[in-house]
Coordinates of N, CA, C and O in Angstrom, one line a residue:
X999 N 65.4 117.6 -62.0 CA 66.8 117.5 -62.3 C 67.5 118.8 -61.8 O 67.0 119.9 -62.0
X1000 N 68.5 118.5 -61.0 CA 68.7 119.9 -60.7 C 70.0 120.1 -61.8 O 70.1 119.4 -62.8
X1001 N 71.2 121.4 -61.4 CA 72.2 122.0 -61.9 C 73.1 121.4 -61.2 O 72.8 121.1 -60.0
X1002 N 74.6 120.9 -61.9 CA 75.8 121.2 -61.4 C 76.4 122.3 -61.3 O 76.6 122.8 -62.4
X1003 N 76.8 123.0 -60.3 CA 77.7 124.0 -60.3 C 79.1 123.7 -60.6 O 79.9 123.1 -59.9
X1004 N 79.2 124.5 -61.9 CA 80.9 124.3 -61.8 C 81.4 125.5 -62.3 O 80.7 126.4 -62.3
X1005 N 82.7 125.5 -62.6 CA 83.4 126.8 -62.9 C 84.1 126.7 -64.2 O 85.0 127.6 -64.5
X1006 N 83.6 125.3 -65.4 CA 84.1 125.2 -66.6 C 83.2 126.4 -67.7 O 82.0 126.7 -68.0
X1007 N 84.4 126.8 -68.2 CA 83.3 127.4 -69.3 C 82.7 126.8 -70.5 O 82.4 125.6 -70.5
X1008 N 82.6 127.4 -71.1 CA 81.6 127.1 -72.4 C 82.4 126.0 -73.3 O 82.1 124.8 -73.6
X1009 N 83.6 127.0 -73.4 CA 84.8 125.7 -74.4 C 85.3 124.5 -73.7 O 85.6 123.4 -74.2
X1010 N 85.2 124.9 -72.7 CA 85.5 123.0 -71.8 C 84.2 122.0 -71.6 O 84.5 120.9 -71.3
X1011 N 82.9 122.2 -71.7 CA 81.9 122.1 -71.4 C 81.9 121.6 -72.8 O 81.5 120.5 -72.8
X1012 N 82.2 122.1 -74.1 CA 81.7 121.2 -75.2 C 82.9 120.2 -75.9 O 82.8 119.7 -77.0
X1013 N 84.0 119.9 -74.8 CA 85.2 119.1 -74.5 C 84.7 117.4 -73.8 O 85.2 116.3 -74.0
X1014 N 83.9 117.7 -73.1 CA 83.3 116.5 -72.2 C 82.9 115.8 -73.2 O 82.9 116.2 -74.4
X1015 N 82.5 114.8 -72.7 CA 82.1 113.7 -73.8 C 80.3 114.0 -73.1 O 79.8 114.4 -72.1
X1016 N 79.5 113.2 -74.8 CA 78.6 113.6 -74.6 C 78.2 112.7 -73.2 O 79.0 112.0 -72.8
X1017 N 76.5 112.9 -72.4 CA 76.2 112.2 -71.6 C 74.6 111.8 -72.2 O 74.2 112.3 -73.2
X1018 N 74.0 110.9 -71.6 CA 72.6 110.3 -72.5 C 71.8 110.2 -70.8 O 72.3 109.3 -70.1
X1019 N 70.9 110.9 -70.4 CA 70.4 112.1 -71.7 C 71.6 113.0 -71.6 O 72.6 112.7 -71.1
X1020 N 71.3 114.0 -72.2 CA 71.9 114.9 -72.6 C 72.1 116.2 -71.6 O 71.2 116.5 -70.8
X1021 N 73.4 117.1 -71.6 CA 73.2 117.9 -70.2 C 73.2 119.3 -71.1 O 73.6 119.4 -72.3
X1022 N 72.6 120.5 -70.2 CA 72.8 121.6 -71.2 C 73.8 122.2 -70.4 O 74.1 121.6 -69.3
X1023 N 74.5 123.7 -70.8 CA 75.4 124.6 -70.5 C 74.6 125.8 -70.6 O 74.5 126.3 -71.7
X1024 N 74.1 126.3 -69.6 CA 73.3 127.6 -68.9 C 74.0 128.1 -67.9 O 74.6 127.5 -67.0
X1025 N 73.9 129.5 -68.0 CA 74.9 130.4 -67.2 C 75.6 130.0 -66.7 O 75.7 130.4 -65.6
X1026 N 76.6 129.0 -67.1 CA 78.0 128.5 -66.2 C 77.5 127.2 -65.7 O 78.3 126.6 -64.9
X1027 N 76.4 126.6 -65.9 CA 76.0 125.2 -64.4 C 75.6 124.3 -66.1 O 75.1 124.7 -67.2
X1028 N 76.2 122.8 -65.6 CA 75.3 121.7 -66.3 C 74.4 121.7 -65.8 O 74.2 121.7 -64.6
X1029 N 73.5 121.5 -66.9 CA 72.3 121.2 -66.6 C 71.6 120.1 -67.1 O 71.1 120.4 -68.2
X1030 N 71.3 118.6 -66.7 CA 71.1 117.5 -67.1 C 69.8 117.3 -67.5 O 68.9 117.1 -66.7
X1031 N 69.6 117.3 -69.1 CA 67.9 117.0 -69.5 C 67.5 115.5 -68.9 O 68.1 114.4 -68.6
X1032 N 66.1 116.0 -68.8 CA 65.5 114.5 -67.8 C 65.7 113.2 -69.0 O 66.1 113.3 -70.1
X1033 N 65.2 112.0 -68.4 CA 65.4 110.8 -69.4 C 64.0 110.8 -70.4 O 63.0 110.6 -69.7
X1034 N 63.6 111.1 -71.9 CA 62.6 110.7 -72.2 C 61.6 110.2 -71.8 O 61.9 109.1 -71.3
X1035 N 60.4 110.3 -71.7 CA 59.3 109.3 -71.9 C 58.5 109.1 -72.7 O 58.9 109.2 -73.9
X1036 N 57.0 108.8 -72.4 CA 56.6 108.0 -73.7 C 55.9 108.9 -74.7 O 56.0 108.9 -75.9
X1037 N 55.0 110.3 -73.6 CA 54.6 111.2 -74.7 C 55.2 112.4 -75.0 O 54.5 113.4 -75.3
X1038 N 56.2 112.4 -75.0 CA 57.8 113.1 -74.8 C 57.6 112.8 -76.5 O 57.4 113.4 -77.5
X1039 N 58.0 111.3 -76.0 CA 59.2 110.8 -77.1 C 58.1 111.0 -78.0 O 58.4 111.8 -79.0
X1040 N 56.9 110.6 -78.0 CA 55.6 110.3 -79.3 C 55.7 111.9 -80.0 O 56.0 112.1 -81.2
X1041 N 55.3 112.8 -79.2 CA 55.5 114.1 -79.9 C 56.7 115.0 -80.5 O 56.6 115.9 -81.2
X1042 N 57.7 114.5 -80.1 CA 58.9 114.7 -80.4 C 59.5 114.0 -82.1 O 60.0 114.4 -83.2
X1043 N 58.8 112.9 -81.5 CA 59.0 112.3 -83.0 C 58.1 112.5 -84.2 O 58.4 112.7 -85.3
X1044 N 57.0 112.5 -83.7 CA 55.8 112.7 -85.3 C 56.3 114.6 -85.4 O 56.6 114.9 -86.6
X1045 N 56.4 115.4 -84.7 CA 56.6 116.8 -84.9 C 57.9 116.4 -86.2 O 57.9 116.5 -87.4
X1046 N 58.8 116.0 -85.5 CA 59.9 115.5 -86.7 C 59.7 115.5 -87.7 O 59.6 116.5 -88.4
X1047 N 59.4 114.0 -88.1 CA 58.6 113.1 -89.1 C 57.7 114.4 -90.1 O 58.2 114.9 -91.1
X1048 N 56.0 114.9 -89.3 CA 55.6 115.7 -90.0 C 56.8 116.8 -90.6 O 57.0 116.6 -91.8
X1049 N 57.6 117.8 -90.1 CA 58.2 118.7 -91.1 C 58.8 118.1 -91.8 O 58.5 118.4 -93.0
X1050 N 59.7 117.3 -91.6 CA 60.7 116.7 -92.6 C 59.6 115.7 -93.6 O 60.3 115.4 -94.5
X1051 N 58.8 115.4 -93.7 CA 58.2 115.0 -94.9 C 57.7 115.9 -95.7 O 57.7 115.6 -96.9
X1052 N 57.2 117.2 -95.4 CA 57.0 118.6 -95.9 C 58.3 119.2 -96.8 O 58.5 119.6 -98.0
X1053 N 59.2 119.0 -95.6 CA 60.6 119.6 -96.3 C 62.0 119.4 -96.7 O 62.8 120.1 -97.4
X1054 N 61.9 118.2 -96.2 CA 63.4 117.5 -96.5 C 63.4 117.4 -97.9 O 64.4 118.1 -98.1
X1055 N 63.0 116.9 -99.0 CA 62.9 116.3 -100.6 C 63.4 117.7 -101.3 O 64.5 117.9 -101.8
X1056 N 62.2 118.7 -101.0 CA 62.2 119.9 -101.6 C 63.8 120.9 -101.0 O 64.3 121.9 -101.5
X1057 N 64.3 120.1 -99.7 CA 65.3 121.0 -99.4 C 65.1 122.3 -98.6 O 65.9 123.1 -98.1
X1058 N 63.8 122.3 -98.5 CA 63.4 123.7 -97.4 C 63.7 123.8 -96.4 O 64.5 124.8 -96.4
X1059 N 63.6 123.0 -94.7 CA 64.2 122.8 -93.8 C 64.1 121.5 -93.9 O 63.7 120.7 -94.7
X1060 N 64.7 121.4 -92.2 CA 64.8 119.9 -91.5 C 64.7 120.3 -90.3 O 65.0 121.4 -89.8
X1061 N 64.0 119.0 -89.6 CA 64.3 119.6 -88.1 C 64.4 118.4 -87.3 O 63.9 117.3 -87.4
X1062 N 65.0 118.8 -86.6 CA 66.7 117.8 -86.5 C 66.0 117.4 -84.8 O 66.0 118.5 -84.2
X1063 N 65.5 116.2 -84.0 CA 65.8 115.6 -82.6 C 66.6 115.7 -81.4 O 67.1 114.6 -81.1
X1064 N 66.8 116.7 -80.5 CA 68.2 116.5 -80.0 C 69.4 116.9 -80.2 O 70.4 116.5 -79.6
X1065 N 69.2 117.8 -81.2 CA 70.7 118.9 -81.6 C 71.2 119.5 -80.9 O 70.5 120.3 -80.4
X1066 N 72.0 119.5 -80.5 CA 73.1 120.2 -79.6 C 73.4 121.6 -80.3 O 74.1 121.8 -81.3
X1067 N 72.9 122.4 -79.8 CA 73.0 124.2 -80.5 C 73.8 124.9 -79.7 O 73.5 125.0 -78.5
X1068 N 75.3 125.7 -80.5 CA 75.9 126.1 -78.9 C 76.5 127.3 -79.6 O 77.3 127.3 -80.6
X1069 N 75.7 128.8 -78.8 CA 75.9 129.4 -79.3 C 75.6 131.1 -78.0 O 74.9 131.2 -77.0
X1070 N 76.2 131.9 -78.6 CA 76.4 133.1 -77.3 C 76.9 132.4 -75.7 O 78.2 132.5 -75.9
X1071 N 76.7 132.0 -74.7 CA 76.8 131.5 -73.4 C 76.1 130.3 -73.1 O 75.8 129.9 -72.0
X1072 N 75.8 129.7 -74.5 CA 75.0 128.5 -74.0 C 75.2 127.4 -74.9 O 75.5 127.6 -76.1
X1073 N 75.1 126.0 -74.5 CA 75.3 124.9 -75.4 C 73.8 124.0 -75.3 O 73.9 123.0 -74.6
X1074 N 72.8 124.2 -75.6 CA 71.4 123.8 -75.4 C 71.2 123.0 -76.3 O 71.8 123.0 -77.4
X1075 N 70.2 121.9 -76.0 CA 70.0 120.8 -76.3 C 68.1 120.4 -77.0 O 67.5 119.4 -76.5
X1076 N 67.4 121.4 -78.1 CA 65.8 121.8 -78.0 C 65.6 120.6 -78.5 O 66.3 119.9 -79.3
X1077 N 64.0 120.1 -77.8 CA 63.4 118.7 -78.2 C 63.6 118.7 -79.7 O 64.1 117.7 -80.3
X1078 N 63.1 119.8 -80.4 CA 63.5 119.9 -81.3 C 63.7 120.9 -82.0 O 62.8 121.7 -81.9
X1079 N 64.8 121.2 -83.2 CA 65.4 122.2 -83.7 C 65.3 122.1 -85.3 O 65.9 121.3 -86.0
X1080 N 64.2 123.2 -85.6 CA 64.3 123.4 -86.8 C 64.5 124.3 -87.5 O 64.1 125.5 -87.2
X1081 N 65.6 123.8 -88.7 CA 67.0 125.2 -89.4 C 66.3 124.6 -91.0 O 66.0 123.6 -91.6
X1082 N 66.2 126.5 -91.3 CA 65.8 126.4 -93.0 C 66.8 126.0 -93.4 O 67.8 126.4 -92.8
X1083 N 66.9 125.3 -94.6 CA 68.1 124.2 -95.6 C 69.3 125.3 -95.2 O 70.1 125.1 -94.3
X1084 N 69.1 126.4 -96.0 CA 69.9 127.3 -96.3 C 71.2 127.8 -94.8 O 72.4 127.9 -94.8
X1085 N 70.2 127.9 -93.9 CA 71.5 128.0 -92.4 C 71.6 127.1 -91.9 O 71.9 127.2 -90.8
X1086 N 71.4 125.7 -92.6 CA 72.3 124.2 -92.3 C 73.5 124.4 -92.6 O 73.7 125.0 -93.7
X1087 N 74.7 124.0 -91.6 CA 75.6 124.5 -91.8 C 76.4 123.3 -92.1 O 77.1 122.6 -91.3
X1088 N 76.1 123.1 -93.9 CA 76.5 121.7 -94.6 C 78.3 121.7 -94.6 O 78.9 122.7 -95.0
X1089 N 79.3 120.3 -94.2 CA 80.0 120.8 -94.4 C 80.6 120.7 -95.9 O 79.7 120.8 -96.8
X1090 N 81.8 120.6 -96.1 CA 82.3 120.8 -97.5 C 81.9 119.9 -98.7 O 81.8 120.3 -99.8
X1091 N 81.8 119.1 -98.3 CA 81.4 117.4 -99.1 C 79.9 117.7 -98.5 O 79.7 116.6 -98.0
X1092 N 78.7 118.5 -98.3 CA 77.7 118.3 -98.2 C 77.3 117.2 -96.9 O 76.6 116.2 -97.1
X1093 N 77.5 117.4 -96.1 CA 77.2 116.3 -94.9 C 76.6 117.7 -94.1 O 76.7 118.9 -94.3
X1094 N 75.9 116.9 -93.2 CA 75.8 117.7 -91.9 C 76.7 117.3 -90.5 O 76.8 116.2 -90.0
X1095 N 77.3 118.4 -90.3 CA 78.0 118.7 -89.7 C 77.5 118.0 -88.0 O 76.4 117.7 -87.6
X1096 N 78.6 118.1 -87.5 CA 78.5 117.5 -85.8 C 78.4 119.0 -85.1 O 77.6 119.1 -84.1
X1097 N 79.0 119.9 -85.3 CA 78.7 121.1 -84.5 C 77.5 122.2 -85.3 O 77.1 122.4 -86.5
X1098 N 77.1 122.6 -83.9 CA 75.7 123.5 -85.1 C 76.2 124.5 -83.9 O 76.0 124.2 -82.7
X1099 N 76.7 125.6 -84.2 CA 76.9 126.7 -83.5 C 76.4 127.9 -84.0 O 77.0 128.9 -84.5
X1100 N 74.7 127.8 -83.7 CA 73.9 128.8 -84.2 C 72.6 128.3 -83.5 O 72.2 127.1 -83.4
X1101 N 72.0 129.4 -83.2 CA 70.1 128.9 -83.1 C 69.6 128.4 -84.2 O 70.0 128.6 -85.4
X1102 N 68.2 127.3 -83.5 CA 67.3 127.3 -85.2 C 66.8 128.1 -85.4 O 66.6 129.0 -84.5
X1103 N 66.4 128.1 -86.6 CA 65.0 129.1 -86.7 C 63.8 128.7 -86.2 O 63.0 129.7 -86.4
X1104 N 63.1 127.8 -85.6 CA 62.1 127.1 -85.2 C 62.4 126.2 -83.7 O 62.6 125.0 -83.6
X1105 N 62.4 127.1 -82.5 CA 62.7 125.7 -81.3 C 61.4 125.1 -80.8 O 60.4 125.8 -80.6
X1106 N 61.5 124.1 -80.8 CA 60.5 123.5 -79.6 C 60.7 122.9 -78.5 O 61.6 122.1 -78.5
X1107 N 60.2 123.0 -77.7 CA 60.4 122.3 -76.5 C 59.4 121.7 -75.7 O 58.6 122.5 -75.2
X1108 N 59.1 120.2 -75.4 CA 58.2 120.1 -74.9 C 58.0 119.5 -73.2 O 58.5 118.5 -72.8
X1109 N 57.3 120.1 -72.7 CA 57.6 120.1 -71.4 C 57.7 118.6 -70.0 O 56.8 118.6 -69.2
X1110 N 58.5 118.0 -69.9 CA 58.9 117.0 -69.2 C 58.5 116.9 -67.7 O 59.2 117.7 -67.0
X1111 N 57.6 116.1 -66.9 CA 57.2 116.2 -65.5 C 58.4 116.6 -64.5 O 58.2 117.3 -63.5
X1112 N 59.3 116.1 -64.8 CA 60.9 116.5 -63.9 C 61.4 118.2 -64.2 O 62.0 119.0 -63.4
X1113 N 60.9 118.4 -65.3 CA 61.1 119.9 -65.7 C 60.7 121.0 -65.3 O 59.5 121.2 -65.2
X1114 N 61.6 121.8 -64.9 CA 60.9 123.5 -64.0 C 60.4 124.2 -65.6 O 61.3 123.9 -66.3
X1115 N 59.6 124.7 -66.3 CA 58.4 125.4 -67.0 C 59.5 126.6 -67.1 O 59.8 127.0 -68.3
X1116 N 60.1 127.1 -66.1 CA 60.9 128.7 -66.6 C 62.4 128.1 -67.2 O 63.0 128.7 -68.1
X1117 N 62.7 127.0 -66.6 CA 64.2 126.6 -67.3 C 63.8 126.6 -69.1 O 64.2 127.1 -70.1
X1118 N 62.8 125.9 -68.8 CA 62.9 125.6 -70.6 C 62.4 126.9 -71.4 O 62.9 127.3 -72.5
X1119 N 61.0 127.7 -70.7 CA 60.4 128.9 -71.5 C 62.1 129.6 -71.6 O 62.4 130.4 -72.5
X1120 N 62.9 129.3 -70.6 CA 64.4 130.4 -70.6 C 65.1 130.0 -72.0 O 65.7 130.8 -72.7
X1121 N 65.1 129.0 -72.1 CA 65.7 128.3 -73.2 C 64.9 128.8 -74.7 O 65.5 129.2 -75.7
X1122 N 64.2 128.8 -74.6 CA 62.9 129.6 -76.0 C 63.6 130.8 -76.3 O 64.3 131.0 -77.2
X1123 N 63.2 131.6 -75.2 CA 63.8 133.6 -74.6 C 65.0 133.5 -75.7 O 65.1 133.9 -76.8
X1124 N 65.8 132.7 -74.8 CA 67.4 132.7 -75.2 C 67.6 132.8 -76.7 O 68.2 133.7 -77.2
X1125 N 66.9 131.4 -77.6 CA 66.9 131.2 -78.8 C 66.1 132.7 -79.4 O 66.3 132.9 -80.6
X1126 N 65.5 133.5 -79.0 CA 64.6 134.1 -79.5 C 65.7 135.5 -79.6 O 66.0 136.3 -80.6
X1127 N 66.1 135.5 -78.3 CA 66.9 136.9 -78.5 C 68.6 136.5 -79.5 O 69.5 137.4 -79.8
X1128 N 68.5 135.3 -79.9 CA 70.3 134.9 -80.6 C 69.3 134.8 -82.5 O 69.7 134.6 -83.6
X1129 N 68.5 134.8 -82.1 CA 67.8 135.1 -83.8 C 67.0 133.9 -84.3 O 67.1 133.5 -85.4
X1130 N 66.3 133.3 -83.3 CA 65.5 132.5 -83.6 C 64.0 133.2 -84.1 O 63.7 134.4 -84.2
X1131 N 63.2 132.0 -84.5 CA 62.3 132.9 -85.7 C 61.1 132.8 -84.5 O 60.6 133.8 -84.0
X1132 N 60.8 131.8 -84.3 CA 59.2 130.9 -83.4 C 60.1 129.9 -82.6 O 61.2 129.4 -83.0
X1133 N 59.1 129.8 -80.9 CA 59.6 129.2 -80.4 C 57.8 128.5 -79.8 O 56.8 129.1 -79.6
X1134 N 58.1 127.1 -79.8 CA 57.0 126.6 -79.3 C 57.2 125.9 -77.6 O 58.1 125.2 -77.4
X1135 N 56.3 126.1 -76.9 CA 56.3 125.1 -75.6 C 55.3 124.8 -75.8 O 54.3 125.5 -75.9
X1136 N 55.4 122.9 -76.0 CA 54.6 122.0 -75.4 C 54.2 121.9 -73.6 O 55.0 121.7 -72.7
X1137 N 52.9 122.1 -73.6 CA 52.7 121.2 -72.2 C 51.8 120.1 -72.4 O 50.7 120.3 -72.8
X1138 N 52.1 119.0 -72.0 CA 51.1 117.8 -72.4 C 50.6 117.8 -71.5 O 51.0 116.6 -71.2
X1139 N 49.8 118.0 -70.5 CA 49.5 117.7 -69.1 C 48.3 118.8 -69.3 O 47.2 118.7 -68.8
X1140 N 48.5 120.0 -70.1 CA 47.3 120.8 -69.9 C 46.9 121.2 -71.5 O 46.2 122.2 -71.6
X1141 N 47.3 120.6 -72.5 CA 47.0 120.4 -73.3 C 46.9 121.8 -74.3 O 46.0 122.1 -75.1
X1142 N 48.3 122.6 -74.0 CA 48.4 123.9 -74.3 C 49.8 124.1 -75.4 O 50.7 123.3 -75.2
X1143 N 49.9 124.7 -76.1 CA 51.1 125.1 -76.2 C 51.6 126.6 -76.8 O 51.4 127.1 -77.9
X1144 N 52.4 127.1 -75.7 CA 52.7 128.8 -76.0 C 53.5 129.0 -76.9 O 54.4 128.3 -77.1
X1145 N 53.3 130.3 -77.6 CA 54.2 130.2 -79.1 C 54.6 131.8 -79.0 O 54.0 132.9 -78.9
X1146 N 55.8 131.4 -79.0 CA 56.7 132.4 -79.1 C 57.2 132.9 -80.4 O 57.7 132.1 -81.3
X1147 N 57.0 134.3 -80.5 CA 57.7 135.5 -81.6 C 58.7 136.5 -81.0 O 58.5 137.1 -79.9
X1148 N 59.8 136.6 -81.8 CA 60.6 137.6 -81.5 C 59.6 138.7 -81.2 O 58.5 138.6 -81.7
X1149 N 59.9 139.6 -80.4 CA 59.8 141.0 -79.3 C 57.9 141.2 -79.5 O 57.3 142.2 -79.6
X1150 N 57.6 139.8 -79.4 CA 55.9 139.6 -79.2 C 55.7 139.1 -77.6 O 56.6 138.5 -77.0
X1151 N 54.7 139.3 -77.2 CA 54.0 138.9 -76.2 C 53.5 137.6 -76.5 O 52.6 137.5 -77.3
X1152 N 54.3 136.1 -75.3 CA 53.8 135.0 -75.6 C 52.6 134.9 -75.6 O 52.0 135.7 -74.9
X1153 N 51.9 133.6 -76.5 CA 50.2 133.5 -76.6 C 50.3 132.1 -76.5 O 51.2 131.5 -76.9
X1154 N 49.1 131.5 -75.9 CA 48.6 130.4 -75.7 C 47.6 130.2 -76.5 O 46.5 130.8 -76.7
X1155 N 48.1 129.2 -77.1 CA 47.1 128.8 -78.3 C 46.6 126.9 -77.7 O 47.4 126.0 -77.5
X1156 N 44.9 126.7 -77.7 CA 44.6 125.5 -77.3 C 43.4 125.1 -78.3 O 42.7 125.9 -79.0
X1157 N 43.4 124.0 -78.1 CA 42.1 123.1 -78.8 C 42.4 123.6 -80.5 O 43.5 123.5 -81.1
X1158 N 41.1 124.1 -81.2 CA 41.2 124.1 -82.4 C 42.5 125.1 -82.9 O 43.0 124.7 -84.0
X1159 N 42.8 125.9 -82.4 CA 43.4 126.9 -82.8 C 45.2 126.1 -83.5 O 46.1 125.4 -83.2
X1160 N 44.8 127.0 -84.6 CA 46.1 127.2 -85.8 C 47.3 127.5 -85.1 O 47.3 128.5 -84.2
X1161 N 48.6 126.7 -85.3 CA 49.6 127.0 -84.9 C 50.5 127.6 -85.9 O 50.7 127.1 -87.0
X1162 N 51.2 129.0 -85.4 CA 52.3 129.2 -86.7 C 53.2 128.3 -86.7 O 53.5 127.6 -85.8
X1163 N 53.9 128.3 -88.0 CA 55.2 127.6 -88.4 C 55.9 128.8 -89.1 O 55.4 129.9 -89.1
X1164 N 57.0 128.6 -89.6 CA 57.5 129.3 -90.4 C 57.4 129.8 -91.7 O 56.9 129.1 -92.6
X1165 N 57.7 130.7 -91.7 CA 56.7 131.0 -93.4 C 57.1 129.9 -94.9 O 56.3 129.6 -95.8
X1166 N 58.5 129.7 -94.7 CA 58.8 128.5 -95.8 C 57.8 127.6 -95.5 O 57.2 127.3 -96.5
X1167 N 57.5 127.2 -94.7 CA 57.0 125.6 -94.5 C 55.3 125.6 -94.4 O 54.6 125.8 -93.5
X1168 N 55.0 125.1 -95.9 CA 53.5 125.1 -96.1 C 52.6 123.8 -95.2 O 52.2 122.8 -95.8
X1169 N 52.3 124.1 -93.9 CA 51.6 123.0 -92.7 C 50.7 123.8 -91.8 O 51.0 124.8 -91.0
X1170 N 49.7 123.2 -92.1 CA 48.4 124.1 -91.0 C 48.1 122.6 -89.8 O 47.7 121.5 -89.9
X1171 N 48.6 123.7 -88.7 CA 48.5 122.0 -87.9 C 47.3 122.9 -86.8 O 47.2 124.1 -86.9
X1172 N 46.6 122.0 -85.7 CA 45.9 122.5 -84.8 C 46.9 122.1 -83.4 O 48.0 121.6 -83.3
X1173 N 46.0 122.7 -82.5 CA 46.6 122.3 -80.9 C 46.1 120.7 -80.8 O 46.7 119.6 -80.8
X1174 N 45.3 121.0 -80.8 CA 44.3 119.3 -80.9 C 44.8 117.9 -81.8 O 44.7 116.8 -81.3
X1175 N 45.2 118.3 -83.2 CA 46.0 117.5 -83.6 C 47.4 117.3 -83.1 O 47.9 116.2 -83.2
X1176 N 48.1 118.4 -82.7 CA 49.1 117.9 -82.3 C 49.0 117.2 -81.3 O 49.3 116.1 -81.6
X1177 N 48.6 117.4 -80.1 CA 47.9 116.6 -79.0 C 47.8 115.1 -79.0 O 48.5 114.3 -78.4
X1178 N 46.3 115.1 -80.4 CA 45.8 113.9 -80.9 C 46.6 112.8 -81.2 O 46.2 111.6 -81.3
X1179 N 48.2 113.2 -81.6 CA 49.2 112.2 -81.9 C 49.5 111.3 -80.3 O 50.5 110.7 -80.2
X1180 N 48.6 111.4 -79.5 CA 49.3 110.7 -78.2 C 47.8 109.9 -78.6 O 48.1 109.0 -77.8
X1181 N 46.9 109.5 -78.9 CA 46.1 108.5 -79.1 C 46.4 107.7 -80.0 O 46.1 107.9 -81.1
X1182 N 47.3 106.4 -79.5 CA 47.6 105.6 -80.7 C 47.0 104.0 -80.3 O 47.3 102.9 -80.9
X1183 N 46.3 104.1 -79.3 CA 45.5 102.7 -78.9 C 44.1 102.8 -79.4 O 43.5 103.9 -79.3
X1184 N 43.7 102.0 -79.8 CA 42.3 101.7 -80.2 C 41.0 101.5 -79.2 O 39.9 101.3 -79.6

């Protein structure tokens, strides 16, 4: 996928109508996320599914598919974005709101064969330096995923190894299980 160059800024950029997939706003260029696929979509969705069954009831977090996050110089778009209850930015009547102009506390991103590895680890960085808590990259292809902490040195955690989550959210997941959600044939 490459970049549009253009010369709209940020506030015109979240004027357009949306596009499917979805385009991000990085240093001034659209940037068009690739079209889903299958173990995209599979991991994208059970990662969902698992927190929000942990925490949606109790109200702890959510973590939201395809949110549009637009905040400092950027309007980014994380596989997925998870915000503790509390910095959901409910509107008055209790809904969730159409704009989320803030990082999550929790990004993920998982990495797509059309995808350059530094565009998206840039997108983690980004969330991390605007006050994100953990940032995870999936790579399905090598069966890894690097987990990002504010002003830590990323770490590659594979096979059995424990992944952090956030401290609200009581879930001990492995690399392997997460993985293992792409075996769904008998």
């Amino acid at each position: 996928m490459s970049a549009t160059t253009t010369s709209v800024t940020l506030e015109e950029f979240l004027k357009l109508p949306e596009t499917k997939p979805a385009s991000e706003y990085i240093n001034g260029e659209i940037v068009p996320k690739p079209k889903p696929k299958g173990r995209h979509s599979r991991l994208q969705g059970k990662l969902c599914a698992v927190v929000n069954e942990l925490t949606e009831n109790q109200k702890i977090a959510y973590a939201f598919p395809e949110l549009r996050c637009s905040f400092g110089e950027r309007s980014i778009v994380p596989d997925v974005a998870v915000f503790v209850w509390g910095r959901i930015p409910f509107t008055v009547d209790n809904q969730i709101p159409d704009n989320f102009d803030l990082p999550p506390d929790w990004t993920i991103e998982i990495l797509s064969p059309e995808q350059k590895p530094n565009k998206v680890i840039g997108n983690i960085l980004y969330c991390l330096k605007y006050g994100s808590r953990l940032g995870w990259f999936l790579d399905p292809d090598d069966l890894g995923i690097l987990v990002f902490l504010p002003e830590q040195q990323p770490v590659l955690l594979q096979g059995d190894d424990f992944l952090p989550v956030l401290s609200e959210i009581e879930l001990a997941l492995t690399v392997n299980q997460v993985f293992g959600w792409l075996k769904m044939g008998s």
